[in-house]
Amino acid sequence: MARRAFPDDTCRIVVSTQGDVMRIWIIAGALTALAGCAADLPLGGGWRAPSFDALQTSCGGAARDWGVDARPAYSALYDAYVAKRHGGVPDARYCAFVNELSAHYAAPGSPGRAAWVSYFNDARAQALSWRAAVDPTLRGG
């Protein structure tokens, strides 16, 4: 609010302006914290996001223990899920993606780990590409 400054309330205007600036910083901090929370969803799901187990079993497969790979696997499955939810990926392709990801998994230290890492990086790129096609926040606009 703009007010005319008179000698007797000059301090009140400055305090009010400082209060407005402080409110803006508090709101900006809260929005930043919320954005960080949205980018790091828990494996149990959250705000409109299904749990990791729900994503794994959504196409008839079984939930598995991904160990240290749980977070990146959830990220890939969630990106593919968002693309499916917005019509960017047909159900059949989404289910093939989910089930193939689980079928190719190789735990750390296993003989097929190098092949899994290569496969998984390609799968993550594919899921992110699908999501970027339907999610404007990933296209910078």
mmCIF file of C-alpha atoms in Angstrom:
data_model
loop_
_atom_site.group_PDB
_atom_site.id
_atom_site.type_symbol
_atom_site.label_atom_id
_atom_site.label_comp_id
_atom_site.label_asym_id
_atom_site.label_seq_id
_atom_site.Cartn_x
_atom_site.Cartn_y
_atom_site.Cartn_z
ATOM 1 C CA MET A 1 0.000 0.000 0.000
ATOM 2 C CA ALA A 2 1.333 3.376 -0.911
ATOM 3 C CA ARG A 3 0.859 6.087 1.655
ATOM 4 C CA ARG A 4 1.957 9.632 1.658
ATOM 5 C CA ALA A 5 4.799 10.202 4.058
ATOM 6 C CA PHE A 6 4.313 12.883 6.629
ATOM 7 C CA PRO A 7 6.966 13.738 9.193
ATOM 8 C CA ASP A 8 5.055 12.107 12.050
ATOM 9 C CA ASP A 9 4.600 8.679 10.419
ATOM 10 C CA THR A 10 7.783 8.295 8.375
ATOM 11 C CA CYS A 11 9.031 5.479 10.637
ATOM 12 C CA ARG A 12 5.760 3.627 10.347
ATOM 13 C CA ILE A 13 6.076 3.610 6.529
ATOM 14 C CA VAL A 14 9.633 2.255 6.702
ATOM 15 C CA VAL A 15 8.608 -0.489 9.137
ATOM 16 C CA SER A 16 5.641 -1.334 6.933
ATOM 17 C CA THR A 17 7.897 -1.554 3.889
ATOM 18 C CA GLN A 18 10.376 -3.737 5.775
ATOM 19 C CA GLY A 19 7.487 -5.930 6.903
ATOM 20 C CA ASP A 20 6.346 -6.334 3.297
ATOM 21 C CA VAL A 21 9.848 -7.304 2.222
ATOM 22 C CA MET A 22 10.067 -9.803 5.094
ATOM 23 C CA ARG A 23 6.715 -11.333 4.096
ATOM 24 C CA ILE A 24 7.925 -11.716 0.514
ATOM 25 C CA TRP A 25 11.093 -13.488 1.725
ATOM 26 C CA ILE A 26 9.076 -15.790 3.980
ATOM 27 C CA ILE A 27 6.695 -16.674 1.145
ATOM 28 C CA ALA A 28 9.598 -17.236 -1.243
ATOM 29 C CA GLY A 29 11.282 -19.506 1.308
ATOM 30 C CA ALA A 30 8.087 -21.486 1.850
ATOM 31 C CA LEU A 31 7.588 -21.932 -1.893
ATOM 32 C CA THR A 32 11.189 -23.054 -2.286
ATOM 33 C CA ALA A 33 10.738 -25.590 0.496
ATOM 34 C CA LEU A 34 7.550 -26.883 -1.102
ATOM 35 C CA ALA A 35 9.249 -27.200 -4.478
ATOM 36 C CA GLY A 36 12.036 -29.183 -2.847
ATOM 37 C CA CYS A 37 9.491 -31.481 -1.215
ATOM 38 C CA ALA A 38 7.680 -32.042 -4.494
ATOM 39 C CA ALA A 39 10.925 -32.926 -6.241
ATOM 40 C CA ASP A 40 11.882 -35.442 -3.562
ATOM 41 C CA LEU A 41 8.705 -37.423 -2.979
ATOM 42 C CA PRO A 42 8.930 -40.189 -0.427
ATOM 43 C CA LEU A 43 8.732 -43.774 -1.681
ATOM 44 C CA GLY A 44 5.399 -43.994 0.134
ATOM 45 C CA GLY A 45 3.921 -41.476 -2.290
ATOM 46 C CA GLY A 46 2.504 -38.128 -1.462
ATOM 47 C CA TRP A 47 0.552 -35.248 -2.889
ATOM 48 C CA ARG A 48 -1.120 -36.865 -5.931
ATOM 49 C CA ALA A 49 1.786 -39.286 -6.307
ATOM 50 C CA PRO A 50 1.233 -43.021 -5.906
ATOM 51 C CA SER A 51 3.613 -44.988 -3.729
ATOM 52 C CA PHE A 52 6.564 -46.844 -5.200
ATOM 53 C CA ASP A 53 4.852 -50.164 -4.441
ATOM 54 C CA ALA A 54 1.656 -48.988 -6.153
ATOM 55 C CA LEU A 55 3.589 -48.029 -9.288
ATOM 56 C CA GLN A 56 5.386 -51.377 -9.359
ATOM 57 C CA THR A 57 2.182 -53.396 -8.979
ATOM 58 C CA SER A 58 -0.028 -51.204 -11.183
ATOM 59 C CA CYS A 59 0.497 -53.475 -14.183
ATOM 60 C CA GLY A 60 0.253 -56.845 -12.494
ATOM 61 C CA GLY A 61 3.889 -57.182 -11.477
ATOM 62 C CA ALA A 62 5.148 -57.743 -7.969
ATOM 63 C CA ALA A 63 6.804 -55.121 -5.797
ATOM 64 C CA ARG A 64 10.460 -55.875 -5.258
ATOM 65 C CA ASP A 65 13.240 -54.640 -3.014
ATOM 66 C CA TRP A 66 15.353 -52.263 -5.073
ATOM 67 C CA GLY A 67 17.800 -51.501 -2.258
ATOM 68 C CA VAL A 68 19.920 -48.448 -2.978
ATOM 69 C CA ASP A 69 18.316 -48.165 -6.411
ATOM 70 C CA ALA A 70 14.842 -47.513 -5.004
ATOM 71 C CA ARG A 71 14.922 -43.717 -5.303
ATOM 72 C CA PRO A 72 16.122 -43.536 -8.950
ATOM 73 C CA ALA A 73 13.800 -46.397 -9.927
ATOM 74 C CA TYR A 74 10.864 -44.591 -8.306
ATOM 75 C CA SER A 75 11.807 -41.428 -10.172
ATOM 76 C CA ALA A 76 11.780 -43.247 -13.519
ATOM 77 C CA LEU A 77 8.487 -45.006 -12.774
ATOM 78 C CA TYR A 78 6.902 -41.779 -11.579
ATOM 79 C CA ASP A 79 7.982 -39.868 -14.697
ATOM 80 C CA ALA A 80 6.467 -42.604 -16.868
ATOM 81 C CA TYR A 81 3.308 -42.570 -14.718
ATOM 82 C CA VAL A 82 2.887 -38.798 -15.151
ATOM 83 C CA ALA A 83 3.240 -39.189 -18.912
ATOM 84 C CA LYS A 84 0.635 -41.977 -18.892
ATOM 85 C CA ARG A 85 -1.729 -40.002 -16.672
ATOM 86 C CA HIS A 86 -1.614 -37.071 -19.109
ATOM 87 C CA GLY A 87 -2.134 -39.252 -22.181
ATOM 88 C CA GLY A 88 1.428 -39.116 -23.475
ATOM 89 C CA VAL A 89 2.032 -42.852 -23.159
ATOM 90 C CA PRO A 90 -0.539 -45.584 -23.848
ATOM 91 C CA ASP A 91 -1.313 -47.978 -20.995
ATOM 92 C CA ALA A 92 0.266 -50.929 -22.810
ATOM 93 C CA ARG A 93 3.573 -49.092 -23.320
ATOM 94 C CA TYR A 94 3.579 -47.865 -19.725
ATOM 95 C CA CYS A 95 3.001 -51.386 -18.403
ATOM 96 C CA ALA A 96 5.740 -52.770 -20.649
ATOM 97 C CA PHE A 97 8.098 -50.121 -19.276
ATOM 98 C CA VAL A 98 7.236 -50.915 -15.641
ATOM 99 C CA ASN A 99 7.563 -54.670 -16.075
ATOM 100 C CA GLU A 100 10.754 -54.498 -18.185
ATOM 101 C CA LEU A 101 12.409 -52.257 -15.616
ATOM 102 C CA SER A 102 11.773 -54.831 -12.921
ATOM 103 C CA ALA A 103 12.779 -57.759 -15.133
ATOM 104 C CA HIS A 104 16.141 -56.191 -16.056
ATOM 105 C CA TYR A 105 17.088 -55.191 -12.490
ATOM 106 C CA ALA A 106 20.475 -56.361 -11.220
ATOM 107 C CA ALA A 107 21.496 -55.582 -7.645
ATOM 108 C CA PRO A 108 24.815 -53.893 -6.841
ATOM 109 C CA GLY A 109 27.665 -56.397 -6.933
ATOM 110 C CA SER A 110 25.877 -58.828 -9.231
ATOM 111 C CA PRO A 111 27.433 -59.917 -12.549
ATOM 112 C CA GLY A 112 24.821 -58.133 -14.677
ATOM 113 C CA ARG A 113 25.120 -54.796 -12.900
ATOM 114 C CA ALA A 114 26.966 -52.950 -15.691
ATOM 115 C CA ALA A 115 24.306 -53.964 -18.225
ATOM 116 C CA TRP A 116 21.575 -52.924 -15.775
ATOM 117 C CA VAL A 117 23.119 -49.483 -15.252
ATOM 118 C CA SER A 118 23.312 -48.915 -19.002
ATOM 119 C CA TYR A 119 19.746 -50.146 -19.510
ATOM 120 C CA PHE A 120 18.457 -48.112 -16.587
ATOM 121 C CA ASN A 121 20.059 -44.871 -17.773
ATOM 122 C CA ASP A 122 18.360 -45.325 -21.154
ATOM 123 C CA ALA A 123 15.048 -46.137 -19.428
ATOM 124 C CA ARG A 124 15.272 -43.037 -17.211
ATOM 125 C CA ALA A 125 15.979 -40.865 -20.241
ATOM 126 C CA GLN A 126 12.970 -42.368 -22.019
ATOM 127 C CA ALA A 127 10.667 -41.805 -19.033
ATOM 128 C CA LEU A 128 11.874 -38.224 -18.643
ATOM 129 C CA SER A 129 11.348 -37.618 -22.349
ATOM 130 C CA TRP A 130 7.783 -38.930 -22.109
ATOM 131 C CA ARG A 131 7.094 -36.726 -19.113
ATOM 132 C CA ALA A 132 8.642 -33.635 -20.703
ATOM 133 C CA ALA A 133 6.303 -34.066 -23.663
ATOM 134 C CA VAL A 134 3.228 -33.662 -21.415
ATOM 135 C CA ASP A 135 4.513 -31.661 -18.431
ATOM 136 C CA PRO A 136 5.213 -27.992 -19.191
ATOM 137 C CA THR A 137 7.282 -27.583 -16.014
ATOM 138 C CA LEU A 138 9.960 -29.771 -17.602
ATOM 139 C CA ARG A 139 9.990 -27.760 -20.824
ATOM 140 C CA GLY A 140 10.779 -24.451 -19.187
ATOM 141 C CA GLY A 141 7.338 -23.062 -19.665
#
